Amino acid sequence: MITGARTWPRLCGVDLEVPLADGTTRRYVNLDCAASTPALDAVVSAVNQALPWYSSVHRGAGHLSQVSTRLYESARQAVGDFVGARPDDSVVFVRNTTDAINHLAACLRVPSGSTVLTTEIEHHANMLPWRRLGSVEHLPPPRSAAALLESMDAALRAAAGRVAVVAVTGASNVTGEVMPVGAMAQLAHRHGAIISVDAAQLAPHRTIDMATMDVDCLAFSGHKMYAPFGAGALVVRTALVADAEPLLAGGGAVDFVTVDDVLWTGMPDRLEAGSPNVIGAIALGVAATTLSAAGMERIAGHERELLARADRGLAGLRGVNRLRLWDHPDVDRLGVVTFTVDGMHHALVAAALSAEHAIGVRHGCFCAHPYITQLLGIDAVAADSVRISLRRGERAGIPGAVRASFSIGTTEHDIDVLIGALDELITHGPRLAYRQDEHTGDFLPLGDARTWPRFDGLPPLETAGHTAGCGQF
Ligand SMILES: Cc1ncc(COP(=O)(O)O)c(C=O)c1O
């Protein structure tokens, strides 16, 4: 029996009504939570409480500066506690997971000729930054957790000590499988490598204990953890980066500067050049404490039950093809269902769910192109033609899938609404006619009666572009 959203910490905007293309309104069903979650009410309230006290941190002598500094540092403590950081770890506030991994890859010193071992299922954020550090070996998508460990072990053995970093995701953002992080850490360490975990998806949904799992570096984002105020965290063994040349050079990261020298300061300030995002850090700290109090195991249980319901619903629909890495019943999977619909473009499915049913899902390639192309069976020739279309600025034929993903605010009813909407879409087709925008690949309903909300202090949304963000597919 699922406990229902009301027993969970409340989320901001949970009862929001949004327009449908026919001009009516309906409660928004947010099933795009793997991309970004709504804010926790507790986070919004803490931010409002902190704002009057907001001032510069660390060097200000004024009382507000001192309060702000303590707020910032207590948020650091809360974030460290949330992931089981050890006393010799540093919690660095960054913008998001991408920022965290870029900082890390820029800072780590590895012996020349060493390699980063990763997998082909990674998000681009845990793939591209490592290419700058040195050579990267990608393990193919594994058939099971055991197969992943086997292939990792074999690669580490074959590299004979040349793998400096094992960089892996904690859970797939495309298909939701939870990775055997602790076992991968053991393997990495046995072969003299460190392990860096992309916890963008894991952190909001599963307990993380860096000490028990023996994880060296961990990256995650506030906006996926109910704290969308622009902060994320890199938690790292201090010794690994204590002598590093930071990626960002500037004030706050130094002890002393002359015209021809710089003495970098200690961690974590060394990696936090510039004025930090104090409010974002507070938001992340409060989210961490609120999720811990709600119980990460309870959250995982709630999402597993929702997933089982979604699985049953999707299994009953003709023409829906699930994309999964591992299919065994005992696989631990986040609240993520990714699928294609026979004969229907992924962008059309997503557009119709939004315009006709007020359901928000994500579609496209989920910033994991190597993985999604394999899941969709796109061969090298087809991949080349995608590349050619993109160079021409044409996105209409871009392959992809639809992803529905859950949060602590998702209810059984939300899942049923999704399944009902898909059933209608598959059985009768979209209610409306759509045209596809060649540039974005998006489908737009004809005769769309939706209007935009007004926000004080900003130009009307009608005048705002919608094409920036094409690189997010
Ligand atoms: C597994 C994974 N890693 C990294 C990222 C990047 O996160 P951000 O955009 O917050 O930097 C995402 C975002 O979807 C993700 O799902």
Coordinates of C-alpha atoms and ligand atoms in Angstrom, one line a residue:
M1 CA 0.0 0.0 0.0
I2 CA 1.5 3.3 -1.1
T3 CA 1.4 6.0 1.5
G4 CA 0.4 8.9 -0.7
A5 CA 2.0 12.3 -1.2
R6 CA 0.5 13.9 1.9
T7 CA 2.6 11.9 4.2
W8 CA 5.8 13.2 2.6
P9 CA 7.4 16.5 3.0
R10 CA 5.4 18.9 0.9
L11 CA 6.6 20.1 -2.4
C12 CA 6.1 23.5 -3.9
G13 CA 3.6 23.7 -6.7
V14 CA 2.2 20.3 -6.1
D15 CA -1.4 21.3 -6.8
L16 CA -0.6 23.6 -9.7
E17 CA -3.2 23.7 -12.5
V18 CA -1.8 24.2 -16.0
P19 CA -3.5 24.9 -19.3
L20 CA -4.3 22.3 -21.9
A21 CA -4.2 23.1 -25.6
D22 CA -8.0 23.1 -25.7
G23 CA -8.1 26.0 -23.2
T24 CA -9.2 24.1 -20.1
T25 CA -6.9 23.6 -17.1
R26 CA -5.8 20.5 -15.2
R27 CA -3.6 19.6 -12.3
Y28 CA 0.0 19.2 -13.5
V29 CA 1.3 15.7 -13.3
N30 CA 5.1 16.1 -12.9
L31 CA 6.8 13.0 -14.2
D32 CA 10.1 14.6 -15.1
C33 CA 11.7 14.5 -11.7
A34 CA 14.9 12.8 -12.9
A35 CA 15.6 16.0 -14.7
S36 CA 14.7 18.4 -11.9
T37 CA 12.5 18.1 -8.9
P38 CA 10.1 20.7 -7.5
A39 CA 11.4 22.5 -4.4
L40 CA 10.6 21.2 -1.0
D41 CA 8.4 23.6 0.9
A42 CA 10.9 23.3 3.8
V43 CA 13.6 24.6 1.4
V44 CA 11.6 27.5 0.2
S45 CA 10.7 28.4 3.8
A46 CA 14.4 28.2 4.9
V47 CA 15.5 30.3 2.0
N48 CA 12.8 33.0 2.9
Q49 CA 14.0 32.8 6.5
A50 CA 17.6 33.2 5.5
L51 CA 17.2 36.0 3.0
P52 CA 16.9 38.9 5.4
W53 CA 20.1 37.7 7.0
Y54 CA 21.9 37.3 3.7
S55 CA 25.2 39.0 3.3
S56 CA 28.8 38.3 2.3
V57 CA 30.4 35.2 3.7
H58 CA 33.7 34.4 5.4
R59 CA 35.4 37.9 5.4
G60 CA 32.6 40.2 6.5
A61 CA 32.9 41.6 10.0
G62 CA 29.2 42.6 10.2
H63 CA 26.7 40.5 12.1
L64 CA 24.8 39.6 9.0
S65 CA 28.0 38.3 7.4
Q66 CA 28.7 36.3 10.4
V67 CA 25.2 34.8 10.4
S68 CA 25.5 34.1 6.7
T69 CA 28.9 32.4 7.1
R70 CA 27.5 30.2 9.8
L71 CA 24.5 29.3 7.7
Y72 CA 26.7 28.5 4.8
E73 CA 29.0 26.3 6.9
S74 CA 26.2 24.6 8.7
A75 CA 24.8 23.7 5.2
R76 CA 28.1 22.2 4.4
Q77 CA 27.9 20.1 7.5
A78 CA 24.4 18.9 6.6
V79 CA 25.3 18.0 3.1
G80 CA 28.4 16.0 4.3
D81 CA 26.2 14.2 6.9
F82 CA 23.7 13.3 4.2
V83 CA 26.2 11.4 2.2
G84 CA 28.2 9.9 5.1
A85 CA 31.2 12.1 4.5
R86 CA 34.3 11.3 6.6
P87 CA 36.2 13.9 8.7
D88 CA 38.9 13.8 6.1
D89 CA 36.5 14.6 3.2
S90 CA 35.8 18.1 1.9
V91 CA 32.4 19.2 0.9
V92 CA 32.7 21.7 -1.9
F93 CA 29.7 23.7 -3.1
V94 CA 29.5 23.9 -6.8
R95 CA 26.7 24.7 -9.3
N96 CA 25.7 21.1 -10.1
T97 CA 26.9 17.6 -10.9
T98 CA 28.5 18.8 -14.2
D99 CA 30.4 21.5 -12.4
A100 CA 31.5 19.1 -9.7
I101 CA 32.9 16.5 -12.1
N102 CA 34.6 19.2 -14.2
H103 CA 36.3 20.6 -11.1
L104 CA 37.4 17.2 -10.1
A105 CA 38.7 16.1 -13.5
A106 CA 40.6 19.4 -13.7
C107 CA 42.1 19.0 -10.3
L108 CA 43.1 15.4 -9.9
R109 CA 46.7 14.7 -10.5
V110 CA 47.2 11.4 -12.2
P111 CA 50.5 9.8 -13.3
S112 CA 51.2 10.4 -17.0
G113 CA 50.0 7.5 -19.1
S114 CA 47.2 6.6 -16.7
T115 CA 43.6 6.0 -17.7
V116 CA 40.1 6.7 -16.5
L117 CA 37.8 3.7 -16.6
T118 CA 34.2 4.4 -17.1
T119 CA 31.1 2.9 -18.8
E120 CA 29.1 3.6 -22.0
I121 CA 26.0 4.2 -19.9
E122 CA 27.2 7.4 -18.4
H123 CA 25.5 10.8 -18.6
H124 CA 27.7 13.2 -20.7
A125 CA 28.5 15.0 -17.5
N126 CA 30.4 11.9 -16.3
M127 CA 32.0 11.3 -19.7
L128 CA 33.2 14.4 -21.3
P129 CA 35.2 16.0 -18.4
W130 CA 37.3 12.9 -18.0
R131 CA 38.5 13.1 -21.6
R132 CA 40.4 16.2 -20.6
L133 CA 42.3 14.3 -17.9
G134 CA 43.7 11.7 -20.1
S135 CA 42.8 8.5 -22.0
V136 CA 39.4 7.1 -21.2
E137 CA 38.3 3.4 -21.4
H138 CA 34.6 2.8 -21.7
L139 CA 33.1 -0.5 -20.6
P140 CA 30.1 -1.6 -22.8
P141 CA 26.7 -1.6 -21.2
P142 CA 26.8 -4.6 -18.8
R143 CA 24.1 -7.3 -18.8
S144 CA 23.9 -7.4 -15.0
A145 CA 25.5 -5.9 -11.9
A146 CA 27.7 -9.0 -11.7
A147 CA 28.7 -8.7 -15.4
L148 CA 29.6 -5.0 -14.7
L149 CA 31.9 -6.1 -11.8
E150 CA 33.4 -8.8 -14.0
S151 CA 34.2 -6.6 -16.9
M152 CA 35.5 -3.9 -14.6
D153 CA 37.8 -6.4 -12.8
A154 CA 39.1 -7.6 -16.2
A155 CA 39.8 -4.1 -17.4
L156 CA 41.5 -3.2 -14.2
R157 CA 43.7 -6.3 -14.3
A158 CA 44.5 -5.7 -18.0
A159 CA 45.5 -2.2 -17.3
A160 CA 48.0 -3.4 -14.7
G161 CA 47.8 -0.4 -12.4
R162 CA 47.4 2.2 -15.2
V163 CA 43.7 3.0 -14.2
A164 CA 43.9 6.0 -11.9
V165 CA 40.2 6.7 -11.7
V166 CA 37.1 4.6 -12.0
A167 CA 34.3 7.1 -12.9
V168 CA 30.8 5.6 -12.7
T169 CA 27.3 6.6 -12.2
G170 CA 25.5 5.6 -9.0
A171 CA 22.3 5.0 -11.0
S172 CA 21.4 5.3 -14.7
N173 CA 19.5 8.5 -15.6
V174 CA 18.1 6.7 -18.7
T175 CA 16.9 3.3 -17.3
G176 CA 17.2 3.7 -13.6
E177 CA 19.3 0.7 -12.5
V178 CA 21.1 1.3 -9.3
M179 CA 24.8 0.3 -9.6
P180 CA 26.8 -1.8 -7.2
V181 CA 28.8 1.2 -5.9
G182 CA 30.3 -0.4 -2.9
A183 CA 31.6 -3.4 -4.8
M184 CA 32.9 -1.2 -7.6
A185 CA 34.8 0.8 -5.0
Q186 CA 36.4 -2.3 -3.6
L187 CA 37.5 -3.4 -7.0
A188 CA 38.9 0.1 -7.9
H189 CA 40.9 0.2 -4.6
R190 CA 42.1 -3.3 -5.0
H191 CA 43.7 -2.2 -8.3
G192 CA 45.1 1.0 -7.0
A193 CA 42.5 3.3 -8.5
I194 CA 40.2 5.8 -6.8
I195 CA 36.4 5.8 -7.5
S196 CA 34.4 8.8 -8.4
V197 CA 30.6 8.4 -8.3
D198 CA 28.2 10.6 -10.3
A199 CA 25.4 10.6 -7.7
A200 CA 23.1 13.0 -9.6
Q201 CA 20.4 10.3 -9.7
L202 CA 21.3 8.3 -6.7
A203 CA 21.5 11.1 -4.1
P204 CA 17.7 12.0 -4.1
H205 CA 16.5 8.4 -4.1
R206 CA 18.9 6.1 -2.1
T207 CA 20.9 6.2 1.0
I208 CA 24.5 7.1 0.3
D209 CA 27.2 6.4 2.9
M210 CA 30.6 7.3 1.4
A211 CA 32.4 5.9 4.4
T212 CA 30.7 2.5 4.2
M213 CA 30.8 2.4 0.5
D214 CA 34.4 3.6 0.5
V215 CA 33.7 6.1 -2.2
D216 CA 36.5 8.7 -2.8
C217 CA 34.6 11.4 -4.7
L218 CA 30.9 12.1 -5.1
A219 CA 29.0 14.6 -7.2
F220 CA 25.4 15.6 -7.1
S221 CA 22.9 18.5 -7.8
G222 CA 20.5 20.4 -5.6
H223 CA 18.0 20.9 -8.4
K224 CA 17.5 17.1 -8.5
M225 CA 17.2 17.0 -4.7
Y226 CA 14.3 19.4 -4.2
A227 CA 16.6 22.4 -3.8
P228 CA 16.6 24.2 -7.1
F229 CA 18.6 27.2 -6.0
G230 CA 21.7 26.7 -8.2
A231 CA 24.0 24.7 -5.9
G232 CA 25.3 21.2 -6.0
A233 CA 28.2 19.5 -4.2
L234 CA 31.4 17.7 -4.8
V235 CA 32.4 15.6 -1.8
V236 CA 36.0 14.5 -2.1
R237 CA 38.8 13.0 0.0
T238 CA 40.7 16.2 0.9
A239 CA 44.1 14.6 0.3
L240 CA 43.2 13.9 -3.4
V241 CA 42.9 17.6 -4.2
A242 CA 44.6 19.4 -1.3
D243 CA 47.5 20.4 -3.5
A244 CA 45.6 20.8 -6.7
E245 CA 45.6 23.8 -9.1
P246 CA 41.9 24.7 -8.9
L247 CA 39.8 25.0 -12.1
L248 CA 38.6 28.4 -11.1
A249 CA 41.2 31.0 -10.2
G250 CA 40.1 34.0 -8.2
G251 CA 39.3 35.6 -4.9
G252 CA 38.5 33.3 -2.0
A253 CA 40.6 30.5 -3.3
V254 CA 44.0 32.0 -2.3
D255 CA 46.1 32.8 0.8
F256 CA 48.4 35.2 -0.9
V257 CA 49.0 36.7 -4.4
T258 CA 51.9 38.6 -5.8
V259 CA 52.2 39.7 -9.4
D260 CA 54.1 36.6 -10.3
D261 CA 52.9 34.0 -7.8
V262 CA 49.8 32.6 -6.0
L263 CA 49.5 30.7 -2.8
W264 CA 46.3 28.7 -3.1
T265 CA 44.4 28.3 0.2
G266 CA 43.3 25.0 1.8
M267 CA 40.1 22.9 1.1
P268 CA 37.3 23.5 0.5
D269 CA 37.8 27.2 -0.2
R270 CA 40.5 26.3 -2.7
L271 CA 37.8 25.0 -5.1
E272 CA 35.3 27.7 -4.3
A273 CA 36.8 30.8 -6.0
G274 CA 34.4 33.7 -6.3
S275 CA 31.5 34.7 -4.1
P276 CA 29.7 31.5 -3.3
N277 CA 26.0 30.7 -3.8
V278 CA 25.1 31.0 -0.1
I279 CA 21.4 30.7 -0.6
G280 CA 21.8 27.7 -2.9
A281 CA 24.0 26.0 -0.3
I282 CA 21.5 26.6 2.4
A283 CA 18.7 25.2 0.2
L284 CA 20.8 22.1 -0.5
G285 CA 21.6 21.7 3.2
V286 CA 17.9 21.9 4.2
A287 CA 16.9 19.5 1.5
A288 CA 19.5 17.0 2.7
T289 CA 18.2 17.3 6.3
T290 CA 14.6 17.1 5.2
L291 CA 15.2 14.0 3.1
S292 CA 17.1 12.3 5.9
A293 CA 14.3 13.0 8.3
A294 CA 11.7 11.6 5.8
G295 CA 14.0 8.5 5.6
M296 CA 15.9 7.5 2.5
E297 CA 14.8 3.8 2.8
R298 CA 11.2 4.9 3.0
I299 CA 11.6 7.1 0.0
A300 CA 13.2 4.2 -1.9
G301 CA 10.3 1.9 -0.9
H302 CA 7.7 4.5 -2.0
E303 CA 9.4 4.8 -5.4
R304 CA 9.7 1.0 -5.9
E305 CA 6.0 0.6 -5.3
L306 CA 5.2 3.4 -7.8
L307 CA 7.6 1.7 -10.3
A308 CA 5.9 -1.7 -9.9
R309 CA 2.6 0.0 -10.6
A310 CA 4.0 1.8 -13.7
D311 CA 5.6 -1.5 -14.9
R312 CA 2.3 -3.3 -14.6
G313 CA 0.5 -0.5 -16.5
L314 CA 3.0 -0.2 -19.3
A315 CA 3.1 -4.0 -19.7
G316 CA -0.6 -3.9 -20.5
L317 CA -0.2 -1.4 -23.3
R318 CA 0.3 -2.6 -26.9
G319 CA 3.2 -1.0 -28.9
V320 CA 5.1 0.3 -25.8
N321 CA 8.7 -0.9 -25.8
R322 CA 10.5 -0.5 -22.5
L323 CA 14.2 0.4 -22.5
R324 CA 16.1 -1.3 -19.8
L325 CA 19.7 -2.2 -19.1
W326 CA 18.8 -5.0 -16.7
D327 CA 15.5 -6.8 -16.8
H328 CA 15.7 -9.3 -13.8
P329 CA 12.9 -8.9 -11.3
D330 CA 15.3 -8.4 -8.4
V331 CA 17.1 -5.4 -10.0
D332 CA 17.0 -2.3 -7.9
R333 CA 15.7 0.5 -10.1
L334 CA 14.9 4.1 -9.4
G335 CA 11.5 5.4 -10.2
V336 CA 12.2 5.8 -13.9
V337 CA 10.4 4.3 -16.9
T338 CA 11.8 4.8 -20.3
F339 CA 10.0 3.7 -23.5
T340 CA 9.3 4.2 -27.1
V341 CA 5.8 3.9 -28.7
D342 CA 5.5 2.0 -32.0
G343 CA 4.9 4.3 -34.9
M344 CA 5.0 7.5 -32.9
H345 CA 7.8 10.0 -32.6
H346 CA 9.1 10.4 -29.0
A347 CA 8.6 14.1 -29.2
L348 CA 5.0 13.7 -30.3
V349 CA 4.2 11.4 -27.4
A350 CA 5.7 13.9 -25.0
A351 CA 3.9 16.8 -26.6
A352 CA 0.5 15.1 -26.6
L353 CA 1.0 14.1 -22.9
S354 CA 1.6 17.7 -22.1
A355 CA -0.9 19.5 -24.4
E356 CA -3.8 17.0 -23.9
H357 CA -3.2 15.5 -20.4
A358 CA -1.1 18.0 -18.4
I359 CA 1.6 15.4 -17.9
G360 CA 5.2 16.5 -18.0
V361 CA 7.8 13.9 -19.2
R362 CA 11.2 14.1 -20.8
H363 CA 11.9 12.9 -24.3
G364 CA 15.1 12.6 -26.4
C365 CA 18.4 11.1 -25.6
F366 CA 18.7 12.2 -22.0
C367 CA 22.3 13.5 -22.4
A368 CA 23.5 10.0 -22.7
H369 CA 24.0 9.6 -26.4
P370 CA 26.3 6.6 -26.5
Y371 CA 23.9 4.6 -24.2
I372 CA 20.6 5.6 -25.8
T373 CA 21.9 4.8 -29.3
Q374 CA 22.8 1.3 -28.1
L375 CA 19.5 0.9 -26.4
L376 CA 17.7 1.9 -29.6
G377 CA 19.9 -0.2 -31.8
I378 CA 21.3 2.7 -33.8
D379 CA 24.2 1.5 -35.8
A380 CA 27.2 3.5 -37.0
V381 CA 25.6 4.4 -40.4
A382 CA 22.4 5.7 -38.7
A383 CA 24.5 7.6 -36.1
D384 CA 26.4 9.2 -39.0
S385 CA 23.2 10.4 -40.6
V386 CA 22.1 11.8 -37.3
R387 CA 25.3 13.7 -37.1
I388 CA 24.8 15.1 -40.6
S389 CA 21.3 16.3 -39.8
L390 CA 22.5 18.0 -36.7
R391 CA 25.2 19.8 -38.6
R392 CA 22.5 21.1 -40.8
G393 CA 20.5 22.3 -37.8
E394 CA 17.8 19.7 -38.4
R395 CA 16.5 17.9 -35.3
A396 CA 13.2 16.4 -36.7
G397 CA 14.6 12.9 -37.1
I398 CA 16.7 12.7 -34.0
P399 CA 16.1 9.3 -32.4
G400 CA 15.1 9.1 -28.8
A401 CA 12.7 7.8 -26.2
V402 CA 10.2 9.0 -23.6
R403 CA 11.1 9.0 -19.9
A404 CA 8.7 9.3 -16.9
S405 CA 10.4 9.7 -13.6
F406 CA 9.1 10.0 -10.0
S407 CA 9.7 12.0 -6.9
I408 CA 8.5 11.8 -3.3
G409 CA 5.5 13.8 -4.5
T410 CA 4.4 11.3 -7.1
T411 CA 1.2 9.3 -6.3
E412 CA -0.4 6.2 -7.5
H413 CA -3.0 8.4 -9.2
D414 CA -0.2 10.2 -11.2
I415 CA 0.9 6.8 -12.5
D416 CA -2.7 5.8 -13.4
V417 CA -3.1 9.2 -15.2
L418 CA 0.0 8.4 -17.3
I419 CA -1.0 4.9 -18.1
G420 CA -4.6 6.1 -19.0
A421 CA -3.2 8.9 -21.2
L422 CA -0.8 6.6 -23.0
D423 CA -3.6 4.0 -23.5
E424 CA -5.7 6.7 -25.2
L425 CA -2.8 8.0 -27.3
I426 CA -2.0 4.5 -28.5
T427 CA -5.5 3.4 -29.2
H428 CA -6.9 6.6 -30.8
G429 CA -3.8 8.7 -31.6
P430 CA -3.5 12.3 -30.5
R431 CA -6.7 14.3 -30.2
L432 CA -5.1 17.3 -31.9
A433 CA -3.2 17.9 -35.1
Y434 CA 0.5 18.7 -34.6
R435 CA 3.3 20.2 -36.7
Q436 CA 6.9 19.5 -36.1
D437 CA 9.4 22.3 -35.7
E438 CA 12.4 21.4 -37.9
H439 CA 14.9 23.2 -35.7
T440 CA 14.0 21.9 -32.3
G441 CA 12.3 18.7 -33.3
D442 CA 9.4 19.5 -31.0
F443 CA 5.7 18.9 -32.0
L444 CA 3.4 21.9 -31.6
P445 CA -0.4 21.4 -31.4
L446 CA -2.3 23.4 -34.0
G447 CA -4.8 25.9 -32.6
D448 CA -3.0 25.8 -29.2
A449 CA -5.1 27.8 -26.7
R450 CA -2.6 27.7 -23.9
T451 CA -1.5 31.0 -22.4
W452 CA 1.6 31.8 -20.4
P453 CA 1.6 32.8 -16.7
R454 CA 2.8 36.3 -15.9
F455 CA 5.8 36.9 -13.6
D456 CA 6.4 40.3 -12.1
G457 CA 9.7 41.9 -13.3
L458 CA 10.2 39.8 -16.4
P459 CA 9.1 40.4 -20.0
P460 CA 6.0 38.4 -21.0
L461 CA 6.8 34.8 -21.8
E462 CA 5.2 35.1 -25.2
T463 CA 8.2 37.2 -26.3
A464 CA 10.8 34.7 -24.9
G465 CA 12.6 32.3 -27.2
H466 CA 12.2 28.5 -26.6
T467 CA 15.0 27.2 -28.7
A468 CA 17.9 27.6 -26.4
G469 CA 18.5 24.3 -24.8
C470 CA 18.6 22.2 -27.9
G471 CA 21.9 20.9 -26.7
Q472 CA 20.0 19.2 -23.9
F473 CA 18.5 16.4 -26.0
Ligands
LIG1 C1 23.3 10.7 -14.0 C2 23.4 12.1 -14.2 N1 24.6 12.7 -14.1 C3 24.8 14.0 -14.3 C4 23.8 14.8 -14.6 C5 24.0 16.3 -14.8 O1 23.4 17.0 -13.8 P1 23.4 18.6 -13.8 O2 22.7 19.0 -15.0 O3 22.7 18.9 -12.6 O4 24.9 19.0 -13.8 C6 22.5 14.3 -14.7 C7 21.4 15.1 -15.1 O5 20.4 14.7 -15.6 C8 22.3 12.9 -14.5 O6 21.1 12.4 -14.6

